[in-house]
PDB file of C-alpha atoms and ligand atoms in Angstrom:
ATOM      1  CA  MET A   1       3.638 -23.783  26.484  1.00  0.00           C
ATOM      2  CA  ALA A   2       1.698 -26.459  26.554  1.00  0.00           C
ATOM      3  CA  THR A   3      -1.427 -26.634  23.799  1.00  0.00           C
ATOM      4  CA  THR A   4      -5.098 -26.337  25.211  1.00  0.00           C
ATOM      5  CA  THR A   5      -7.473 -29.135  24.592  1.00  0.00           C
ATOM      6  CA  THR A   6      -9.723 -26.849  22.587  1.00  0.00           C
ATOM      7  CA  GLU A   7      -7.051 -25.474  20.503  1.00  0.00           C
ATOM      8  CA  ALA A   8      -6.559 -29.602  19.720  1.00  0.00           C
ATOM      9  CA  THR A   9      -9.426 -30.193  19.353  1.00  0.00           C
ATOM     10  CA  LYS A  10     -10.061 -26.986  16.950  1.00  0.00           C
ATOM     11  CA  ALA A  11      -6.654 -27.619  15.010  1.00  0.00           C
ATOM     12  CA  SER A  12      -8.134 -31.369  13.847  1.00  0.00           C
ATOM     13  CA  PRO A  13     -10.632 -32.126  11.347  1.00  0.00           C
ATOM     14  CA  THR A  14     -13.600 -33.357  13.066  1.00  0.00           C
ATOM     15  CA  ASN A  15     -17.218 -33.676  11.747  1.00  0.00           C
ATOM     16  CA  GLY A  16     -16.408 -35.808   8.377  1.00  0.00           C
ATOM     17  CA  GLU A  17     -14.520 -32.573   7.290  1.00  0.00           C
ATOM     18  CA  ASP A  18     -12.534 -33.575   4.824  1.00  0.00           C
ATOM     19  CA  LYS A  19      -8.710 -33.094   5.947  1.00  0.00           C
ATOM     20  CA  GLN A  20      -7.981 -30.921   2.509  1.00  0.00           C
ATOM     21  CA  SER A  21     -10.485 -28.068   3.269  1.00  0.00           C
ATOM     22  CA  GLN A  22      -9.708 -28.064   6.915  1.00  0.00           C
ATOM     23  CA  ASN A  23      -6.302 -27.127   6.286  1.00  0.00           C
ATOM     24  CA  LEU A  24      -7.345 -23.981   3.570  1.00  0.00           C
ATOM     25  CA  ARG A  25      -9.534 -22.905   5.647  1.00  0.00           C
ATOM     26  CA  HIS A  26      -7.867 -20.356   8.367  1.00  0.00           C
ATOM     27  CA  GLN A  27      -8.423 -22.230  12.211  1.00  0.00           C
ATOM     28  CA  GLU A  28     -10.640 -20.119  14.775  1.00  0.00           C
ATOM     29  CA  VAL A  29      -8.039 -19.881  17.589  1.00  0.00           C
ATOM     30  CA  GLY A  30      -9.020 -16.451  18.436  1.00  0.00           C
ATOM     31  CA  HIS A  31      -7.333 -13.938  15.707  1.00  0.00           C
ATOM     32  CA  LYS A  32     -10.470 -12.829  13.855  1.00  0.00           C
ATOM     33  CA  SER A  33      -9.255 -10.208  11.837  1.00  0.00           C
ATOM     34  CA  LEU A  34      -9.099  -6.575  14.142  1.00  0.00           C
ATOM     35  CA  LEU A  35     -10.355  -5.018  10.953  1.00  0.00           C
ATOM     36  CA  GLN A  36     -13.898  -6.313  11.898  1.00  0.00           C
ATOM     37  CA  SER A  37     -14.217  -4.381  15.300  1.00  0.00           C
ATOM     38  CA  ASP A  38     -14.270  -0.514  14.720  1.00  0.00           C
ATOM     39  CA  ASP A  39     -13.770  -0.034  17.981  1.00  0.00           C
ATOM     40  CA  LEU A  40     -10.220  -1.787  18.083  1.00  0.00           C
ATOM     41  CA  TYR A  41      -9.572   0.065  14.907  1.00  0.00           C
ATOM     42  CA  GLN A  42     -10.191   3.832  16.823  1.00  0.00           C
ATOM     43  CA  TYR A  43      -8.088   2.155  19.517  1.00  0.00           C
ATOM     44  CA  ILE A  44      -5.362   1.509  17.254  1.00  0.00           C
ATOM     45  CA  LEU A  45      -5.270   5.136  16.165  1.00  0.00           C
ATOM     46  CA  GLU A  46      -5.824   6.277  20.005  1.00  0.00           C
ATOM     47  CA  THR A  47      -3.374   4.548  21.540  1.00  0.00           C
ATOM     48  CA  SER A  48      -0.564   3.929  18.872  1.00  0.00           C
ATOM     49  CA  VAL A  49      -0.622   5.665  15.771  1.00  0.00           C
ATOM     50  CA  TYR A  50      -2.106   9.274  16.555  1.00  0.00           C
ATOM     51  CA  PRO A  51       0.072  10.381  19.816  1.00  0.00           C
ATOM     52  CA  ARG A  52       3.166   9.879  17.455  1.00  0.00           C
ATOM     53  CA  GLU A  53       2.081  11.241  14.300  1.00  0.00           C
ATOM     54  CA  PRO A  54       4.612  13.888  13.454  1.00  0.00           C
ATOM     55  CA  GLU A  55       2.249  17.466  13.933  1.00  0.00           C
ATOM     56  CA  SER A  56       3.292  18.170   9.188  1.00  0.00           C
ATOM     57  CA  MET A  57       1.041  14.831   9.410  1.00  0.00           C
ATOM     58  CA  LYS A  58      -1.697  15.389  11.162  1.00  0.00           C
ATOM     59  CA  GLU A  59      -2.260  18.916   9.420  1.00  0.00           C
ATOM     60  CA  LEU A  60      -2.211  17.361   5.847  1.00  0.00           C
ATOM     61  CA  ARG A  61      -4.440  14.953   7.272  1.00  0.00           C
ATOM     62  CA  GLU A  62      -6.567  17.966   8.617  1.00  0.00           C
ATOM     63  CA  VAL A  63      -6.142  19.655   4.942  1.00  0.00           C
ATOM     64  CA  THR A  64      -7.005  16.582   2.912  1.00  0.00           C
ATOM     65  CA  ALA A  65     -10.496  15.803   4.954  1.00  0.00           C
ATOM     66  CA  LYS A  66     -11.676  18.809   3.870  1.00  0.00           C
ATOM     67  CA  HIS A  67     -11.285  17.647   0.121  1.00  0.00           C
ATOM     68  CA  PRO A  68     -14.176  15.965  -2.096  1.00  0.00           C
ATOM     69  CA  TRP A  69     -11.808  13.019  -2.730  1.00  0.00           C
ATOM     70  CA  ASN A  70     -10.214  12.340   0.993  1.00  0.00           C
ATOM     71  CA  ILE A  71     -11.290   8.632   0.475  1.00  0.00           C
ATOM     72  CA  MET A  72      -8.702   8.534  -1.360  1.00  0.00           C
ATOM     73  CA  THR A  73      -5.576   9.165   1.105  1.00  0.00           C
ATOM     74  CA  THR A  74      -3.749   6.738   2.671  1.00  0.00           C
ATOM     75  CA  SER A  75      -5.178   6.337   6.334  1.00  0.00           C
ATOM     76  CA  ALA A  76      -3.090   7.343   9.394  1.00  0.00           C
ATOM     77  CA  ASP A  77      -2.225   4.056  10.809  1.00  0.00           C
ATOM     78  CA  GLU A  78      -0.766   2.821   7.034  1.00  0.00           C
ATOM     79  CA  GLY A  79       1.264   6.203   6.842  1.00  0.00           C
ATOM     80  CA  GLN A  80       2.948   5.224  10.368  1.00  0.00           C
ATOM     81  CA  PHE A  81       3.382   1.384   8.964  1.00  0.00           C
ATOM     82  CA  LEU A  82       5.038   2.979   6.009  1.00  0.00           C
ATOM     83  CA  ASN A  83       7.328   5.261   7.629  1.00  0.00           C
ATOM     84  CA  MET A  84       8.342   2.330   9.943  1.00  0.00           C
ATOM     85  CA  LEU A  85       8.614   0.226   7.272  1.00  0.00           C
ATOM     86  CA  ILE A  86      11.214   2.734   5.074  1.00  0.00           C
ATOM     87  CA  LYS A  87      13.642   2.813   8.179  1.00  0.00           C
ATOM     88  CA  LEU A  88      13.432  -1.267   9.020  1.00  0.00           C
ATOM     89  CA  VAL A  89      14.584  -1.701   5.589  1.00  0.00           C
ATOM     90  CA  ASN A  90      17.211   1.776   5.421  1.00  0.00           C
ATOM     91  CA  ALA A  91      15.398   2.482   2.047  1.00  0.00           C
ATOM     92  CA  LYS A  92      17.179   5.828   0.924  1.00  0.00           C
ATOM     93  CA  ASN A  93      16.483   5.578  -3.198  1.00  0.00           C
ATOM     94  CA  THR A  94      12.956   5.717  -3.998  1.00  0.00           C
ATOM     95  CA  MET A  95       9.507   5.935  -5.888  1.00  0.00           C
ATOM     96  CA  GLU A  96       5.795   6.799  -5.395  1.00  0.00           C
ATOM     97  CA  ILE A  97       3.195   5.748  -7.708  1.00  0.00           C
ATOM     98  CA  GLY A  98       0.036   7.735  -6.971  1.00  0.00           C
ATOM     99  CA  VAL A  99       0.377  11.051  -4.632  1.00  0.00           C
ATOM    100  CA  TYR A 100      -2.613  12.465  -4.019  1.00  0.00           C
ATOM    101  CA  THR A 101      -2.342  15.211  -1.686  1.00  0.00           C
ATOM    102  CA  GLY A 102       0.674  13.415  -0.713  1.00  0.00           C
ATOM    103  CA  TYR A 103      -0.112  11.870   3.044  1.00  0.00           C
ATOM    104  CA  SER A 104       2.049   8.742   2.292  1.00  0.00           C
ATOM    105  CA  LEU A 105       4.657  10.740   0.442  1.00  0.00           C
ATOM    106  CA  LEU A 106       5.060  13.056   3.706  1.00  0.00           C
ATOM    107  CA  ALA A 107       5.351   9.676   5.754  1.00  0.00           C
ATOM    108  CA  THR A 108       8.356   8.364   2.998  1.00  0.00           C
ATOM    109  CA  ALA A 109       9.894  11.711   2.906  1.00  0.00           C
ATOM    110  CA  LEU A 110      10.200  11.995   7.043  1.00  0.00           C
ATOM    111  CA  ALA A 111      11.375   8.465   7.343  1.00  0.00           C
ATOM    112  CA  LEU A 112      14.420   8.597   4.793  1.00  0.00           C
ATOM    113  CA  PRO A 113      17.796  10.000   5.642  1.00  0.00           C
ATOM    114  CA  GLU A 114      18.163  14.052   4.847  1.00  0.00           C
ATOM    115  CA  ASP A 115      19.705  12.439   1.150  1.00  0.00           C
ATOM    116  CA  GLY A 116      17.252  10.045   0.737  1.00  0.00           C
ATOM    117  CA  LYS A 117      15.152  10.316  -2.822  1.00  0.00           C
ATOM    118  CA  ILE A 118      11.253   9.882  -3.579  1.00  0.00           C
ATOM    119  CA  LEU A 119      10.689   9.516  -7.418  1.00  0.00           C
ATOM    120  CA  ALA A 120       6.685  10.682  -7.002  1.00  0.00           C
ATOM    121  CA  MET A 121       4.102  10.800 -10.059  1.00  0.00           C
ATOM    122  CA  ASP A 122       0.786  11.380  -9.950  1.00  0.00           C
ATOM    123  CA  VAL A 123      -1.489  13.005 -13.237  1.00  0.00           C
ATOM    124  CA  ASN A 124      -3.362  15.585 -10.386  1.00  0.00           C
ATOM    125  CA  ARG A 125      -0.452  18.164  -9.274  1.00  0.00           C
ATOM    126  CA  GLU A 126      -3.307  20.277  -8.952  1.00  0.00           C
ATOM    127  CA  ASN A 127      -3.664  18.010  -5.294  1.00  0.00           C
ATOM    128  CA  TYR A 128      -0.358  17.193  -4.427  1.00  0.00           C
ATOM    129  CA  GLU A 129      -0.106  21.249  -4.312  1.00  0.00           C
ATOM    130  CA  LEU A 130      -2.366  21.290  -1.765  1.00  0.00           C
ATOM    131  CA  GLY A 131      -0.396  19.303   0.406  1.00  0.00           C
ATOM    132  CA  LEU A 132       3.418  20.767  -0.881  1.00  0.00           C
ATOM    133  CA  PRO A 133       3.392  23.902   1.729  1.00  0.00           C
ATOM    134  CA  ILE A 134       3.269  21.409   4.108  1.00  0.00           C
ATOM    135  CA  ILE A 135       5.857  19.066   3.188  1.00  0.00           C
ATOM    136  CA  GLU A 136       7.884  22.181   2.713  1.00  0.00           C
ATOM    137  CA  LYS A 137       7.423  23.282   6.397  1.00  0.00           C
ATOM    138  CA  ALA A 138       8.466  19.651   7.280  1.00  0.00           C
ATOM    139  CA  GLY A 139      11.412  20.890   5.278  1.00  0.00           C
ATOM    140  CA  VAL A 140      11.527  17.548   3.477  1.00  0.00           C
ATOM    141  CA  ALA A 141      10.577  18.654   0.174  1.00  0.00           C
ATOM    142  CA  HIS A 142      14.301  18.357  -1.408  1.00  0.00           C
ATOM    143  CA  LYS A 143      13.713  14.785  -1.333  1.00  0.00           C
ATOM    144  CA  ILE A 144      10.846  14.559  -3.532  1.00  0.00           C
ATOM    145  CA  ASP A 145      10.958  14.424  -7.626  1.00  0.00           C
ATOM    146  CA  PHE A 146       7.473  15.137  -8.264  1.00  0.00           C
ATOM    147  CA  ARG A 147       6.540  13.997 -12.577  1.00  0.00           C
ATOM    148  CA  GLU A 148       2.859  15.002 -13.146  1.00  0.00           C
ATOM    149  CA  GLY A 149       1.665  12.539 -15.898  1.00  0.00           C
ATOM    150  CA  PRO A 150       0.711   8.951 -16.076  1.00  0.00           C
ATOM    151  CA  ALA A 151       3.489   6.593 -14.775  1.00  0.00           C
ATOM    152  CA  LEU A 152       3.599   4.143 -17.437  1.00  0.00           C
ATOM    153  CA  PRO A 153       6.227   6.105 -19.785  1.00  0.00           C
ATOM    154  CA  VAL A 154       8.339   7.029 -17.084  1.00  0.00           C
ATOM    155  CA  LEU A 155       8.696   3.530 -15.976  1.00  0.00           C
ATOM    156  CA  ASP A 156       9.648   2.571 -19.424  1.00  0.00           C
ATOM    157  CA  GLN A 157      11.911   5.040 -19.670  1.00  0.00           C
ATOM    158  CA  LEU A 158      13.696   3.702 -16.817  1.00  0.00           C
ATOM    159  CA  VAL A 159      14.006   0.227 -17.085  1.00  0.00           C
ATOM    160  CA  ALA A 160      14.747   1.371 -21.146  1.00  0.00           C
ATOM    161  CA  ASP A 161      18.540   2.405 -19.390  1.00  0.00           C
ATOM    162  CA  GLU A 162      19.735  -0.343 -17.943  1.00  0.00           C
ATOM    163  CA  LYS A 163      21.598   1.432 -15.019  1.00  0.00           C
ATOM    164  CA  ASN A 164      18.089   2.389 -13.220  1.00  0.00           C
ATOM    165  CA  HIS A 165      18.161  -1.511 -12.974  1.00  0.00           C
ATOM    166  CA  GLY A 166      18.064  -3.230  -8.902  1.00  0.00           C
ATOM    167  CA  THR A 167      18.756   0.819  -7.863  1.00  0.00           C
ATOM    168  CA  TYR A 168      15.718   1.158  -5.928  1.00  0.00           C
ATOM    169  CA  ASP A 169      14.510   0.216  -2.124  1.00  0.00           C
ATOM    170  CA  PHE A 170      11.312   1.281  -1.656  1.00  0.00           C
ATOM    171  CA  ILE A 171       8.764   1.297  -4.167  1.00  0.00           C
ATOM    172  CA  PHE A 172       5.229   1.933  -3.349  1.00  0.00           C
ATOM    173  CA  VAL A 173       2.058   1.632  -5.651  1.00  0.00           C
ATOM    174  CA  ASP A 174      -0.889   3.310  -4.930  1.00  0.00           C
ATOM    175  CA  ALA A 175      -2.744   4.257  -8.076  1.00  0.00           C
ATOM    176  CA  ASP A 176      -4.730   2.843 -11.151  1.00  0.00           C
ATOM    177  CA  LYS A 177      -5.343  -0.663  -9.998  1.00  0.00           C
ATOM    178  CA  ASP A 178      -5.760  -1.698 -14.072  1.00  0.00           C
ATOM    179  CA  ASN A 179      -1.602  -0.778 -14.434  1.00  0.00           C
ATOM    180  CA  TYR A 180      -0.426  -2.851 -11.549  1.00  0.00           C
ATOM    181  CA  ILE A 181      -0.074  -5.636 -12.983  1.00  0.00           C
ATOM    182  CA  ASN A 182       2.038  -3.509 -15.715  1.00  0.00           C
ATOM    183  CA  TYR A 183       3.754  -1.581 -13.775  1.00  0.00           C
ATOM    184  CA  HIS A 184       5.091  -4.911 -11.437  1.00  0.00           C
ATOM    185  CA  LYS A 185       6.816  -6.131 -14.951  1.00  0.00           C
ATOM    186  CA  ARG A 186       8.485  -2.693 -14.741  1.00  0.00           C
ATOM    187  CA  LEU A 187       9.399  -2.236 -10.994  1.00  0.00           C
ATOM    188  CA  ILE A 188      10.681  -5.732 -10.476  1.00  0.00           C
ATOM    189  CA  ASP A 189      13.699  -4.635 -12.636  1.00  0.00           C
ATOM    190  CA  LEU A 190      14.079  -1.443 -11.263  1.00  0.00           C
ATOM    191  CA  VAL A 191      13.688  -2.989  -7.275  1.00  0.00           C
ATOM    192  CA  LYS A 192      16.671  -3.887  -5.629  1.00  0.00           C
ATOM    193  CA  VAL A 193      17.501  -7.297  -4.672  1.00  0.00           C
ATOM    194  CA  GLY A 194      16.499  -7.518  -1.754  1.00  0.00           C
ATOM    195  CA  GLY A 195      14.297  -4.070  -2.203  1.00  0.00           C
ATOM    196  CA  VAL A 196      10.524  -3.760  -0.985  1.00  0.00           C
ATOM    197  CA  ILE A 197       7.233  -3.504  -3.398  1.00  0.00           C
ATOM    198  CA  GLY A 198       4.623  -2.368  -2.002  1.00  0.00           C
ATOM    199  CA  TYR A 199       0.613  -2.974  -3.327  1.00  0.00           C
ATOM    200  CA  ASP A 200      -1.657  -0.482  -1.691  1.00  0.00           C
ATOM    201  CA  ASN A 201      -5.725  -1.543  -1.859  1.00  0.00           C
ATOM    202  CA  THR A 202      -5.228  -5.492  -2.757  1.00  0.00           C
ATOM    203  CA  LEU A 203      -7.886  -5.926  -0.236  1.00  0.00           C
ATOM    204  CA  TRP A 204     -10.315  -3.814  -2.122  1.00  0.00           C
ATOM    205  CA  ASN A 205     -12.736  -2.472   0.238  1.00  0.00           C
ATOM    206  CA  GLY A 206     -12.927  -6.265   0.740  1.00  0.00           C
ATOM    207  CA  SER A 207     -14.917  -6.907  -2.373  1.00  0.00           C
ATOM    208  CA  VAL A 208     -12.505  -9.833  -3.531  1.00  0.00           C
ATOM    209  CA  VAL A 209     -14.498 -12.128  -0.997  1.00  0.00           C
ATOM    210  CA  ALA A 210     -17.795 -11.013  -2.253  1.00  0.00           C
ATOM    211  CA  PRO A 211     -19.932 -12.932  -4.414  1.00  0.00           C
ATOM    212  CA  PRO A 212     -19.850 -11.748  -8.276  1.00  0.00           C
ATOM    213  CA  ASP A 213     -23.431 -10.335  -7.928  1.00  0.00           C
ATOM    214  CA  ALA A 214     -23.076  -8.429  -4.529  1.00  0.00           C
ATOM    215  CA  PRO A 215     -24.065  -4.813  -4.688  1.00  0.00           C
ATOM    216  CA  MET A 216     -20.874  -2.669  -4.859  1.00  0.00           C
ATOM    217  CA  ARG A 217     -20.253   0.405  -5.777  1.00  0.00           C
ATOM    218  CA  LYS A 218     -19.570   0.983  -9.823  1.00  0.00           C
ATOM    219  CA  TYR A 219     -15.996   1.773  -9.141  1.00  0.00           C
ATOM    220  CA  VAL A 220     -15.146  -1.219  -6.941  1.00  0.00           C
ATOM    221  CA  ARG A 221     -16.702  -3.682  -9.240  1.00  0.00           C
ATOM    222  CA  TYR A 222     -14.858  -2.033 -12.066  1.00  0.00           C
ATOM    223  CA  TYR A 223     -11.363  -2.467 -10.304  1.00  0.00           C
ATOM    224  CA  ARG A 224     -11.612  -5.706  -8.841  1.00  0.00           C
ATOM    225  CA  ASP A 225     -11.397  -8.103 -11.683  1.00  0.00           C
ATOM    226  CA  PHE A 226      -7.823  -6.448 -11.904  1.00  0.00           C
ATOM    227  CA  VAL A 227      -7.279  -6.720  -8.142  1.00  0.00           C
ATOM    228  CA  LEU A 228      -7.994 -10.155  -8.271  1.00  0.00           C
ATOM    229  CA  GLU A 229      -5.662 -10.736 -10.933  1.00  0.00           C
ATOM    230  CA  LEU A 230      -2.641  -8.905  -9.475  1.00  0.00           C
ATOM    231  CA  ASN A 231      -2.795 -10.727  -5.978  1.00  0.00           C
ATOM    232  CA  LYS A 232      -3.213 -14.187  -8.055  1.00  0.00           C
ATOM    233  CA  ALA A 233       0.222 -12.844 -10.281  1.00  0.00           C
ATOM    234  CA  LEU A 234       1.819 -12.100  -6.941  1.00  0.00           C
ATOM    235  CA  ALA A 235       1.478 -15.079  -4.995  1.00  0.00           C
ATOM    236  CA  ALA A 236       2.273 -17.148  -8.301  1.00  0.00           C
ATOM    237  CA  ASP A 237       5.699 -15.051  -8.898  1.00  0.00           C
ATOM    238  CA  PRO A 238       9.110 -16.492  -7.891  1.00  0.00           C
ATOM    239  CA  ARG A 239      10.957 -13.569  -8.019  1.00  0.00           C
ATOM    240  CA  ILE A 240       9.161 -12.158  -4.980  1.00  0.00           C
ATOM    241  CA  GLU A 241       8.260 -12.983  -1.514  1.00  0.00           C
ATOM    242  CA  ILE A 242       5.293 -12.006  -0.310  1.00  0.00           C
ATOM    243  CA  CYS A 243       3.246 -10.738   2.414  1.00  0.00           C
ATOM    244  CA  MET A 244      -0.609  -9.642   2.412  1.00  0.00           C
ATOM    245  CA  LEU A 245      -1.111  -7.275   5.093  1.00  0.00           C
ATOM    246  CA  PRO A 246      -4.918  -6.292   6.469  1.00  0.00           C
ATOM    247  CA  VAL A 247      -3.749  -2.720   6.900  1.00  0.00           C
ATOM    248  CA  GLY A 248      -6.051   0.050   5.373  1.00  0.00           C
ATOM    249  CA  ASP A 249      -7.882  -0.942   2.601  1.00  0.00           C
ATOM    250  CA  GLY A 250      -4.897  -4.415   2.050  1.00  0.00           C
ATOM    251  CA  ILE A 251      -1.206  -3.821   1.489  1.00  0.00           C
ATOM    252  CA  THR A 252       0.653  -6.248  -0.326  1.00  0.00           C
ATOM    253  CA  ILE A 253       4.355  -6.680   0.579  1.00  0.00           C
ATOM    254  CA  CYS A 254       6.517  -7.650  -2.003  1.00  0.00           C
ATOM    255  CA  ARG A 255      10.610  -8.591  -1.472  1.00  0.00           C
ATOM    256  CA  ARG A 256      12.498  -9.417  -4.161  1.00  0.00           C
ATOM    257  CA  ILE A 257      14.399 -11.939  -4.112  1.00  0.00           C
ATOM    258  CA  SER A 258      15.767 -12.630  -7.340  1.00  0.00           C
TER     259      SER A 258
HETATM  260  N1  SAM B 301      -0.893   7.913  -1.926  1.00  0.00           N
HETATM  261  C1  SAM B 301      -1.855   9.234  -2.022  1.00  0.00           C
HETATM  262  C2  SAM B 301      -1.935   9.114  -0.339  1.00  0.00           C
HETATM  263  O1  SAM B 301      -1.423   8.878   0.967  1.00  0.00           O
HETATM  264  O2  SAM B 301      -2.675  10.179  -0.491  1.00  0.00           O
HETATM  265  C3  SAM B 301      -3.564   8.333  -2.286  1.00  0.00           C
HETATM  266  C4  SAM B 301      -2.959   8.202  -4.115  1.00  0.00           C
HETATM  267  S1  SAM B 301      -4.853   7.727  -4.395  1.00  0.00           S
HETATM  268  C5  SAM B 301      -5.309   6.590  -3.950  1.00  0.00           C
HETATM  269  C6  SAM B 301      -4.340   7.111  -5.895  1.00  0.00           C
HETATM  270  C7  SAM B 301      -3.538   8.325  -7.190  1.00  0.00           C
HETATM  271  O3  SAM B 301      -3.519   8.554  -8.168  1.00  0.00           O
HETATM  272  C8  SAM B 301      -5.038   9.715  -7.743  1.00  0.00           C
HETATM  273  O4  SAM B 301      -3.985  10.707  -7.225  1.00  0.00           O
HETATM  274  C9  SAM B 301      -4.301   9.385  -8.915  1.00  0.00           C
HETATM  275  O5  SAM B 301      -4.632  11.074  -9.519  1.00  0.00           O
HETATM  276  C10 SAM B 301      -3.487   8.570  -9.694  1.00  0.00           C
HETATM  277  N2  SAM B 301      -3.557   8.042 -10.593  1.00  0.00           N
HETATM  278  C11 SAM B 301      -4.492   7.759 -11.388  1.00  0.00           C
HETATM  279  N3  SAM B 301      -3.538   7.082 -12.339  1.00  0.00           N
HETATM  280  C12 SAM B 301      -2.415   7.602 -12.754  1.00  0.00           C
HETATM  281  C13 SAM B 301      -1.079   7.197 -13.348  1.00  0.00           C
HETATM  282  N4  SAM B 301      -1.583   6.450 -14.536  1.00  0.00           N
HETATM  283  N5  SAM B 301      -0.262   7.676 -13.335  1.00  0.00           N
HETATM  284  C14 SAM B 301      -0.205   8.205 -11.923  1.00  0.00           C
HETATM  285  N6  SAM B 301      -1.159   8.507 -11.037  1.00  0.00           N
HETATM  286  C15 SAM B 301      -2.273   8.095 -11.284  1.00  0.00           C
HETATM  287 CA1   CA B 302      -4.390   3.301  -1.454  1.00  0.00          CA
END
């Protein structure tokens, strides 16, 4: 396709703007983030997500919506994305850190083959038990090995046994953001070469680009520096390829390459 004059004009440095800053800035060629528009997001949900959402996920989403901490749940479009990703990479042995009521867990369990496995960890069993009857009814509870408690000691135990190294096809991390770097140090040994780790909330409510003195909720401010540090560390890690997607609150997909 021929390049239009407008695109060509916008792509070249103009008005004294120095070439380097031009190269680093995103170029405005009509693809500003979709997430700037509530209407477009609603369109995605109504056109592509809700009509294809399994009944069990809808039920779990509705139960979770009544829970006081429902802000923590994975969004329906991200659930659909995770389900697709797991199928695309043919995952069988998986892990999830941060379960809450189990929306992403159910998205994972439904995507796995009958003999697929999920090692699922959360410090809170009560919330998991809210979703469990729905997961059982969906016929996928046998794939889940739920461990109540902090994830880090479990990971340490797994790493201590070399047999576990390189055995996970897919890992979803959606828990305490101040531990993501600690998780990464361990998960990189546990995921297989070619396997995928997804770190959730890497755009952290948009706060990653907010000025330090901008008004922010207390928990957003507290975790912000950890998310910024993680994003830098992932971008600099030669053992992985990465792709940061503006799905949900931002998810960074890491593919282990060495
Ligand atoms: N993936 C979930 C979903 O789809 O609904 C949402 C997870 S929620 C954002 C974060 C969860 O991490 C909470 O349920 C919390 O109890 C859990 N969590 C916090 N610290 C943790 C830790 N150290 N180890 C394991 N889980 C932890
Ligand atoms: Ca999340």
